[in-house]
mmCIF file of C-alpha atoms in Angstrom:
data_model
loop_
_atom_site.group_PDB
_atom_site.id
_atom_site.type_symbol
_atom_site.label_atom_id
_atom_site.label_comp_id
_atom_site.label_asym_id
_atom_site.label_seq_id
_atom_site.Cartn_x
_atom_site.Cartn_y
_atom_site.Cartn_z
ATOM 1 C CA UNK S 1113 90.613 200.518 173.162
ATOM 2 C CA UNK S 1114 94.172 201.131 174.253
ATOM 3 C CA UNK S 1115 94.421 202.839 177.612
ATOM 4 C CA UNK S 1116 91.198 201.289 178.905
ATOM 5 C CA UNK S 1117 92.869 198.715 181.132
ATOM 6 C CA UNK S 1118 94.603 196.421 178.664
ATOM 7 C CA UNK S 1119 96.806 196.264 175.603
ATOM 8 C CA UNK S 1120 95.773 193.760 172.919
ATOM 9 C CA UNK S 1121 98.173 190.862 172.322
ATOM 10 C CA UNK S 1122 99.089 190.130 168.717
ATOM 11 C CA UNK S 1123 97.795 186.905 167.170
ATOM 12 C CA UNK S 1124 95.559 186.064 170.113
ATOM 13 C CA UNK S 1125 91.816 185.528 169.855
ATOM 14 C CA UNK S 1126 89.898 187.677 172.352
ATOM 15 C CA UNK S 1127 86.309 188.521 173.180
ATOM 16 C CA UNK S 1128 85.115 192.009 173.998
ATOM 17 C CA UNK S 1129 81.642 193.143 174.971
ATOM 18 C CA UNK S 1130 80.351 196.628 175.695
ATOM 19 C CA UNK S 1131 77.281 196.735 177.918
ATOM 20 C CA UNK S 1132 75.230 199.909 178.058
ATOM 21 C CA UNK S 1133 72.761 200.350 180.911
ATOM 22 C CA UNK S 1134 69.608 202.334 180.232
ATOM 23 C CA UNK S 1135 67.808 204.712 182.549
ATOM 24 C CA UNK S 1136 64.875 202.853 184.095
ATOM 25 C CA UNK S 1137 61.579 204.005 182.639
ATOM 26 C CA UNK S 1138 63.144 206.395 180.135
ATOM 27 C CA UNK S 1139 61.000 206.560 177.018
ATOM 28 C CA UNK S 1140 63.998 207.317 174.800
ATOM 29 C CA UNK S 1141 66.233 204.599 176.345
ATOM 30 C CA UNK S 1142 68.912 207.010 177.538
ATOM 31 C CA UNK S 1143 72.223 205.235 178.289
ATOM 32 C CA UNK S 1144 73.349 205.921 181.888
ATOM 33 C CA UNK S 1145 76.338 203.602 182.296
ATOM 34 C CA UNK S 1146 78.759 201.401 180.399
ATOM 35 C CA UNK S 1147 81.015 198.447 181.218
ATOM 36 C CA UNK S 1148 83.715 197.006 178.979
ATOM 37 C CA UNK S 1149 84.068 193.222 179.300
ATOM 38 C CA UNK S 1150 87.289 191.394 178.335
ATOM 39 C CA UNK S 1151 87.081 187.606 177.919
ATOM 40 C CA UNK S 1152 84.049 187.459 180.216
ATOM 41 C CA UNK S 1153 85.477 189.691 182.979
ATOM 42 C CA UNK S 1154 84.473 193.329 183.506
ATOM 43 C CA UNK S 1155 87.492 195.630 183.312
ATOM 44 C CA UNK S 1156 87.357 199.094 184.800
ATOM 45 C CA UNK S 1157 84.489 200.698 186.658
ATOM 46 C CA UNK S 1158 81.159 201.391 185.015
ATOM 47 C CA UNK S 1159 80.853 204.994 183.970
ATOM 48 C CA UNK S 1160 77.722 206.724 185.176
ATOM 49 C CA UNK S 1161 75.905 209.817 184.090
ATOM 50 C CA UNK S 1162 76.148 209.113 180.366
ATOM 51 C CA UNK S 1163 73.284 210.742 178.515
ATOM 52 C CA UNK S 1164 72.252 211.424 174.960
ATOM 53 C CA UNK S 1165 73.550 209.773 171.810
ATOM 54 C CA UNK S 1166 76.635 207.572 171.893
ATOM 55 C CA UNK S 1167 79.039 210.081 170.324
ATOM 56 C CA UNK S 1168 82.551 211.100 171.438
ATOM 57 C CA UNK S 1169 84.153 214.364 170.220
ATOM 58 C CA UNK S 1170 81.534 214.627 167.454
ATOM 59 C CA UNK S 1171 82.481 211.169 166.167
ATOM 60 C CA UNK S 1172 79.937 208.370 166.161
ATOM 61 C CA UNK S 1173 81.269 205.089 167.518
ATOM 62 C CA UNK S 1174 82.969 202.859 164.981
ATOM 63 C CA UNK S 1175 83.963 199.231 165.050
ATOM 64 C CA UNK S 1176 87.543 198.651 163.924
ATOM 65 C CA UNK S 1177 88.818 202.177 164.634
ATOM 66 C CA UNK S 1178 91.109 203.332 167.460
ATOM 67 C CA UNK S 1179 89.636 206.849 167.759
ATOM 68 C CA UNK S 1180 92.836 208.683 166.745
ATOM 69 C CA UNK S 1181 92.500 208.313 163.004
ATOM 70 C CA UNK S 1182 94.170 204.916 162.822
ATOM 71 C CA UNK S 1183 92.351 201.822 161.752
ATOM 72 C CA UNK S 1184 92.269 198.641 163.793
ATOM 73 C CA UNK S 1185 95.054 196.255 162.754
ATOM 74 C CA UNK S 1186 93.412 192.866 163.109
ATOM 75 C CA UNK S 1187 90.391 190.810 162.225
ATOM 76 C CA UNK S 1188 86.942 191.163 163.722
ATOM 77 C CA UNK S 1189 85.140 187.842 163.722
ATOM 78 C CA UNK S 1190 81.590 188.679 164.803
ATOM 79 C CA UNK S 1191 79.714 191.875 165.525
ATOM 80 C CA UNK S 1192 76.393 191.341 167.262
ATOM 81 C CA UNK S 1193 74.061 193.995 168.677
ATOM 82 C CA UNK S 1194 71.358 192.955 171.150
ATOM 83 C CA UNK S 1195 68.453 194.991 172.474
ATOM 84 C CA UNK S 1196 69.287 193.936 176.054
ATOM 85 C CA UNK S 1197 72.366 193.317 178.179
ATOM 86 C CA UNK S 1198 73.691 189.766 178.161
ATOM 87 C CA UNK S 1199 74.842 187.961 181.282
ATOM 88 C CA UNK S 1200 78.430 186.752 181.591
ATOM 89 C CA UNK S 1201 77.161 183.214 180.938
ATOM 90 C CA UNK S 1202 75.397 184.292 177.748
ATOM 91 C CA UNK S 1203 78.521 186.058 176.470
ATOM 92 C CA UNK S 1204 80.574 182.948 177.268
ATOM 93 C CA UNK S 1205 77.980 180.910 175.364
ATOM 94 C CA UNK S 1206 78.475 183.012 172.260
ATOM 95 C CA UNK S 1207 82.214 182.458 172.359
ATOM 96 C CA UNK S 1208 82.723 179.031 173.944
ATOM 97 C CA UNK S 1209 86.331 177.980 173.505
ATOM 98 C CA UNK S 1210 87.638 174.675 172.223
ATOM 99 C CA UNK S 1211 89.092 173.643 175.591
ATOM 100 C CA UNK S 1212 85.773 172.391 176.938
ATOM 101 C CA UNK S 1213 84.463 171.252 173.557
ATOM 102 C CA UNK S 1214 80.898 172.029 174.537
ATOM 103 C CA UNK S 1215 78.772 174.600 176.303
ATOM 104 C CA UNK S 1216 75.921 173.838 178.655
ATOM 105 C CA UNK S 1217 73.466 176.518 179.725
ATOM 106 C CA UNK S 1218 70.558 175.890 182.067
ATOM 107 C CA UNK S 1219 67.761 178.423 181.787
ATOM 108 C CA UNK S 1220 65.581 178.470 184.893
ATOM 109 C CA UNK S 1221 62.399 180.381 185.648
ATOM 110 C CA UNK S 1222 61.114 180.195 182.077
ATOM 111 C CA UNK S 1223 57.493 181.204 181.770
ATOM 112 C CA UNK S 1224 54.922 178.609 180.743
ATOM 113 C CA UNK S 1225 54.640 178.298 176.986
ATOM 114 C CA UNK S 1226 56.670 177.467 173.910
ATOM 115 C CA UNK S 1227 60.356 178.398 173.735
ATOM 116 C CA UNK S 1228 62.693 177.961 170.775
ATOM 117 C CA UNK S 1229 66.460 177.662 170.546
ATOM 118 C CA UNK S 1230 69.109 177.007 167.944
ATOM 119 C CA UNK S 1231 72.741 175.906 168.299
ATOM 120 C CA UNK S 1232 75.646 177.061 166.155
ATOM 121 C CA UNK S 1233 79.204 175.812 165.795
ATOM 122 C CA UNK S 1234 82.173 177.290 163.981
ATOM 123 C CA UNK S 1235 85.483 175.603 163.166
ATOM 124 C CA UNK S 1236 88.909 177.230 162.992
ATOM 125 C CA UNK S 1237 88.510 177.770 159.238
ATOM 126 C CA UNK S 1238 85.405 179.885 159.865
ATOM 127 C CA UNK S 1239 82.883 177.333 158.608
ATOM 128 C CA UNK S 1240 79.584 177.701 160.463
ATOM 129 C CA UNK S 1241 76.961 175.008 160.945
ATOM 130 C CA UNK S 1242 73.727 175.085 162.903
ATOM 131 C CA UNK S 1243 70.872 172.937 164.049
ATOM 132 C CA UNK S 1244 67.348 173.533 162.938
ATOM 133 C CA UNK S 1245 65.213 175.547 165.312
ATOM 134 C CA UNK S 1246 64.249 173.384 168.279
ATOM 135 C CA UNK S 1247 61.164 173.904 170.420
ATOM 136 C CA UNK S 1248 60.432 173.037 174.012
ATOM 137 C CA UNK S 1249 57.229 173.710 175.930
ATOM 138 C CA UNK S 1250 57.206 174.388 179.647
ATOM 139 C CA UNK S 1251 54.072 173.848 181.680
ATOM 140 C CA UNK S 1252 53.844 173.966 185.459
ATOM 141 C CA UNK S 1253 50.245 172.705 185.444
ATOM 142 C CA UNK S 1254 49.845 168.924 185.442
ATOM 143 C CA UNK S 1255 47.817 167.565 182.506
ATOM 144 C CA UNK S 1256 44.314 166.415 183.398
ATOM 145 C CA UNK S 1257 42.886 163.178 182.001
ATOM 146 C CA UNK S 1258 39.991 161.070 183.250
ATOM 147 C CA UNK S 1259 38.983 157.587 182.031
ATOM 148 C CA UNK S 1260 35.181 157.558 181.893
ATOM 149 C CA UNK S 1261 34.766 153.981 180.620
ATOM 150 C CA UNK S 1262 35.395 151.271 181.695
ATOM 151 C CA UNK S 1263 35.014 152.020 185.415
ATOM 152 C CA UNK S 1264 38.114 151.898 187.618
ATOM 153 C CA UNK S 1265 39.359 148.390 188.579
ATOM 154 C CA UNK S 1266 37.526 146.705 185.689
ATOM 155 C CA UNK S 1267 38.908 143.268 184.793
ATOM 156 C CA UNK S 1268 37.988 141.815 181.416
ATOM 157 C CA UNK S 1269 39.265 139.356 178.848
ATOM 158 C CA UNK S 1270 37.516 141.297 176.078
ATOM 159 C CA UNK S 1271 40.197 142.234 173.504
ATOM 160 C CA UNK S 1272 37.803 144.630 171.804
ATOM 161 C CA UNK S 1273 37.025 146.801 174.846
ATOM 162 C CA UNK S 1274 36.219 150.444 174.252
ATOM 163 C CA UNK S 1275 38.050 153.014 176.375
ATOM 164 C CA UNK S 1276 36.556 156.472 176.722
ATOM 165 C CA UNK S 1277 38.274 159.383 178.402
ATOM 166 C CA UNK S 1278 38.155 163.139 178.729
ATOM 167 C CA UNK S 1279 41.170 165.405 178.764
ATOM 168 C CA UNK S 1280 42.004 168.963 179.689
ATOM 169 C CA UNK S 1281 42.994 171.467 177.026
ATOM 170 C CA UNK S 1282 46.630 171.361 178.159
ATOM 171 C CA UNK S 1283 47.252 167.721 177.106
ATOM 172 C CA UNK S 1284 49.631 167.470 174.139
ATOM 173 C CA UNK S 1285 50.331 163.718 173.870
ATOM 174 C CA UNK S 1286 48.349 160.655 174.984
ATOM 175 C CA UNK S 1287 49.439 157.010 175.345
ATOM 176 C CA UNK S 1288 47.598 153.908 176.413
ATOM 177 C CA UNK S 1289 49.346 150.911 177.997
ATOM 178 C CA UNK S 1290 47.880 147.509 178.745
ATOM 179 C CA UNK S 1291 48.179 146.249 182.310
ATOM 180 C CA UNK S 1292 51.591 144.672 181.691
ATOM 181 C CA UNK S 1293 52.990 147.812 180.025
ATOM 182 C CA UNK S 1294 54.335 145.593 177.259
ATOM 183 C CA UNK S 1295 52.275 147.394 174.611
ATOM 184 C CA UNK S 1296 51.974 151.158 174.291
ATOM 185 C CA UNK S 1297 49.528 152.700 171.866
ATOM 186 C CA UNK S 1298 49.810 156.335 170.789
ATOM 187 C CA UNK S 1299 46.483 158.116 170.586
ATOM 188 C CA UNK S 1300 45.239 161.228 168.928
ATOM 189 C CA UNK S 1301 44.352 163.333 171.948
ATOM 190 C CA UNK S 1302 40.592 163.539 172.336
ATOM 191 C CA UNK S 1303 39.962 160.367 170.285
ATOM 192 C CA UNK S 1304 38.630 157.399 172.224
ATOM 193 C CA UNK S 1305 40.124 153.907 171.840
ATOM 194 C CA UNK S 1306 38.144 151.157 170.134
#
């Protein structure tokens, strides 16, 4: 990558990302532009008019090769290929540094439904640890529940009162609280209280 806007510094950890843009609507996903990103910042101007396979002077691209017959003198930590371009924030998330100690990403405009995520961490010795897969459900429609018995504003000292209710199909969890909210009872959704 020499001559492309920077010279690597020995014994320094760096991130590099190559983003290829595809021609809109092309059935064969023809690349039409490329941007090289250094430590989260685009360097150089995107090339346009690229077409066909990603080959230069009859040589397929290689990782760890300088293009002149010499091999890369260093260590490559991670090679990841995605089927879409990542944002600068997503690239930073993959390679969060130890200065901040954490990475926070807020995903907005998620569609309704179930979404999964997983977090990874790696120490200086290269040991990797991860969480289990976590799930979160987004729903922009409020859950619908209706108490059918007893009628609204019923006062009773009966400790064995039956409570009947109906719920919409979008209700995942149900709880019942007495009027003081000192006792919460978890319910199986769709099962009436006795």
